[in-house]
């Protein structure tokens, strides 16, 4: 009786461990390291790349396109919701300069999945 139980527990925990390994493989920590060149060329590219990819892949940033004002909102969300260290002064200016230039609004009708709003122009 005990043996059956032990075997069942063993099988279950092996299955769990295997599932865990599969999950771990697709987690962000296991991703290939990225280089700043995944971002479009531009002044301050490397600084912005390292600031933003400290927490997540560049794909989250690259998927978006915003005006400078909207990028400023995104940064506020990073600070308020995700504990990003607030950017100030020149750092903030340089980051917004780069983001607005490298990732401009994607055009009329583009619905930003993050801000859940459709771009008007
Ligand atoms: C302190 C950590 C941290 C830093 C630094 C950070 N972010 Fe984020 N960001 C997050 C987290 C957490 C999410 C949510 C990730 C998810 O949903 O998988 C996120 C999501 C995003 C998203 C996508 C949101 C969506 O749902 O589509 C964008 C865009 C974004 N970040 C932009 C930036 C930019 C630009 C920078 C650099 C200026 C930056 N982030 C730096 C933590 C951070």
Short mmCIF file of C-alpha atoms and ligand atoms in Angstrom, two decimals:
data_model
loop_
_atom_site.label_atom_id
_atom_site.label_comp_id
_atom_site.label_asym_id
_atom_site.label_seq_id
_atom_site.Cartn_x
_atom_site.Cartn_y
_atom_site.Cartn_z
CA UNK A 1 0.00 0.00 0.00
CA UNK A 2 2.69 2.44 1.05
CA UNK A 3 4.70 1.47 -2.00
CA UNK A 4 1.91 2.36 -4.39
CA UNK A 5 1.51 5.68 -2.72
CA UNK A 6 5.21 6.43 -2.82
CA UNK A 7 5.40 5.48 -6.48
CA UNK A 8 2.45 7.74 -7.30
CA UNK A 9 4.01 10.67 -5.48
CA UNK A 10 7.29 10.02 -7.25
CA UNK A 11 5.61 9.92 -10.66
CA UNK A 12 3.68 13.07 -9.93
CA UNK A 13 6.72 14.99 -8.81
CA UNK A 14 8.72 13.83 -11.83
CA UNK A 15 5.95 15.05 -14.12
CA UNK A 16 5.92 18.34 -12.25
CA UNK A 17 9.68 18.74 -12.55
CA UNK A 18 9.52 18.04 -16.29
CA UNK A 19 6.76 20.62 -16.69
CA UNK A 20 8.82 23.09 -14.71
CA UNK A 21 11.80 22.58 -16.97
CA UNK A 22 9.71 23.28 -20.06
CA UNK A 23 8.31 26.45 -18.48
CA UNK A 24 11.77 27.60 -17.41
CA UNK A 25 13.00 27.32 -20.98
CA UNK A 26 10.54 29.85 -22.28
CA UNK A 27 10.98 32.28 -19.40
CA UNK A 28 12.64 35.64 -20.12
CA UNK A 29 15.66 34.72 -18.00
CA UNK A 30 16.49 31.92 -20.43
CA UNK A 31 16.34 34.12 -23.51
CA UNK A 32 19.39 34.69 -25.65
CA UNK A 33 21.16 37.87 -24.55
CA UNK A 34 20.37 40.80 -26.84
CA UNK A 35 22.66 43.47 -28.25
CA UNK A 36 21.80 47.19 -28.43
CA UNK A 37 21.77 46.87 -32.23
CA UNK A 38 18.30 45.30 -32.03
CA UNK A 39 17.20 48.93 -31.55
CA UNK A 40 17.31 51.34 -34.50
CA UNK A 41 20.44 53.47 -34.77
CA UNK A 42 20.29 56.81 -33.07
CA UNK A 43 21.76 59.01 -30.42
CA UNK A 44 21.57 57.46 -26.94
CA UNK A 45 20.53 54.10 -28.31
CA UNK A 46 22.80 52.05 -26.06
CA UNK A 47 21.81 53.86 -22.86
CA UNK A 48 18.12 53.42 -23.60
CA UNK A 49 18.62 49.81 -24.59
CA UNK A 50 20.35 48.95 -21.32
CA UNK A 51 17.86 50.92 -19.22
CA UNK A 52 14.87 49.16 -20.70
CA UNK A 53 16.22 45.66 -21.15
CA UNK A 54 17.33 45.46 -17.53
CA UNK A 55 13.83 44.13 -16.90
CA UNK A 56 12.44 42.79 -20.16
CA UNK A 57 13.18 41.94 -23.76
CA UNK A 58 13.54 44.69 -26.33
CA UNK A 59 10.49 43.27 -28.13
CA UNK A 60 8.11 44.93 -25.69
CA UNK A 61 9.58 48.31 -26.58
CA UNK A 62 9.99 47.62 -30.30
CA UNK A 63 6.35 46.59 -30.63
CA UNK A 64 5.23 50.08 -29.68
CA UNK A 65 5.17 53.41 -31.43
CA UNK A 66 4.35 56.65 -29.66
CA UNK A 67 4.68 60.38 -29.61
CA UNK A 68 7.10 61.80 -27.07
CA UNK A 69 4.16 62.52 -24.73
CA UNK A 70 2.92 58.94 -24.92
CA UNK A 71 6.39 57.58 -24.34
CA UNK A 72 6.54 59.76 -21.24
CA UNK A 73 3.33 58.05 -20.10
CA UNK A 74 4.83 54.64 -20.74
CA UNK A 75 7.82 55.59 -18.59
CA UNK A 76 5.48 56.73 -15.80
CA UNK A 77 3.77 53.36 -15.98
CA UNK A 78 7.15 51.60 -15.73
CA UNK A 79 7.87 53.62 -12.59
CA UNK A 80 4.47 53.36 -10.94
CA UNK A 81 3.54 49.82 -11.87
CA UNK A 82 6.84 48.07 -12.41
CA UNK A 83 9.25 49.79 -10.00
CA UNK A 84 11.52 51.29 -12.60
CA UNK A 85 13.89 53.86 -11.07
CA UNK A 86 12.48 57.23 -12.19
CA UNK A 87 14.50 58.90 -14.94
CA UNK A 88 15.24 62.54 -14.33
CA UNK A 89 16.72 65.60 -16.01
CA UNK A 90 19.06 64.84 -18.89
CA UNK A 91 18.51 61.07 -18.58
CA UNK A 92 14.80 61.50 -19.02
CA UNK A 93 15.27 63.93 -21.90
CA UNK A 94 17.74 61.68 -23.72
CA UNK A 95 15.53 58.62 -23.25
CA UNK A 96 12.45 60.38 -24.59
CA UNK A 97 14.42 61.91 -27.47
CA UNK A 98 15.56 58.48 -28.53
CA UNK A 99 12.26 56.63 -28.04
CA UNK A 100 10.19 59.24 -29.88
CA UNK A 101 12.60 59.20 -32.82
CA UNK A 102 13.28 55.48 -33.00
CA UNK A 103 9.73 54.35 -32.26
CA UNK A 104 7.36 57.02 -33.56
CA UNK A 105 3.56 56.60 -33.68
CA UNK A 106 2.61 53.84 -36.06
CA UNK A 107 -0.09 55.88 -37.72
CA UNK A 108 -3.82 56.48 -37.69
CA UNK A 109 -5.87 53.60 -36.48
CA UNK A 110 -3.08 51.83 -34.65
CA UNK A 111 -4.43 50.49 -31.41
CA UNK A 112 -1.82 50.31 -28.75
CA UNK A 113 -2.49 47.11 -26.81
CA UNK A 114 -0.78 48.50 -23.73
CA UNK A 115 -2.48 51.88 -23.41
CA UNK A 116 -5.57 50.46 -25.13
CA UNK A 117 -6.12 53.56 -27.19
CA UNK A 118 -6.25 54.17 -30.88
CA UNK A 119 -3.88 56.73 -32.32
CA UNK A 120 -5.77 59.69 -33.77
CA UNK A 121 -3.12 60.90 -36.18
C1 LIG B 1 12.26 47.90 -13.32
C2 LIG B 1 11.83 47.07 -14.44
C3 LIG B 1 11.52 47.75 -15.75
C4 LIG B 1 12.29 48.64 -16.46
C5 LIG B 1 13.65 49.22 -16.11
C6 LIG B 1 11.55 48.91 -17.67
N1 LIG B 1 10.38 48.19 -17.70
FE1 LIG B 1 9.04 48.15 -19.20
N2 LIG B 1 8.00 46.72 -18.25
C7 LIG B 1 8.32 46.17 -17.02
C8 LIG B 1 7.41 45.09 -16.73
C9 LIG B 1 7.43 44.23 -15.47
C10 LIG B 1 6.54 45.00 -17.83
C11 LIG B 1 5.41 44.01 -18.05
C12 LIG B 1 6.08 42.84 -18.72
C13 LIG B 1 5.12 41.83 -19.24
O1 LIG B 1 3.91 42.10 -19.32
O2 LIG B 1 5.63 40.75 -19.61
C14 LIG B 1 6.94 46.03 -18.76
C15 LIG B 1 6.33 46.25 -19.99
C16 LIG B 1 6.69 47.24 -20.90
C17 LIG B 1 6.03 47.52 -22.15
C18 LIG B 1 4.92 46.75 -22.78
C19 LIG B 1 3.69 46.74 -22.05
C20 LIG B 1 2.64 45.94 -22.76
O3 LIG B 1 1.85 45.32 -22.05
O4 LIG B 1 2.60 45.92 -24.01
C21 LIG B 1 6.65 48.58 -22.71
C22 LIG B 1 6.31 49.30 -23.99
C23 LIG B 1 7.73 48.94 -21.83
N3 LIG B 1 7.73 48.09 -20.74
C24 LIG B 1 8.60 49.96 -22.09
C25 LIG B 1 9.74 50.20 -21.34
C26 LIG B 1 10.75 51.15 -21.72
C27 LIG B 1 10.70 52.04 -22.95
C28 LIG B 1 11.72 51.08 -20.76
C29 LIG B 1 13.01 51.85 -20.71
C30 LIG B 1 12.94 53.27 -20.66
C31 LIG B 1 11.29 50.09 -19.78
N4 LIG B 1 10.09 49.58 -20.17
C32 LIG B 1 12.00 49.77 -18.65
C33 LIG B 1 9.36 46.56 -16.20
C34 LIG B 1 10.34 47.45 -16.54
#
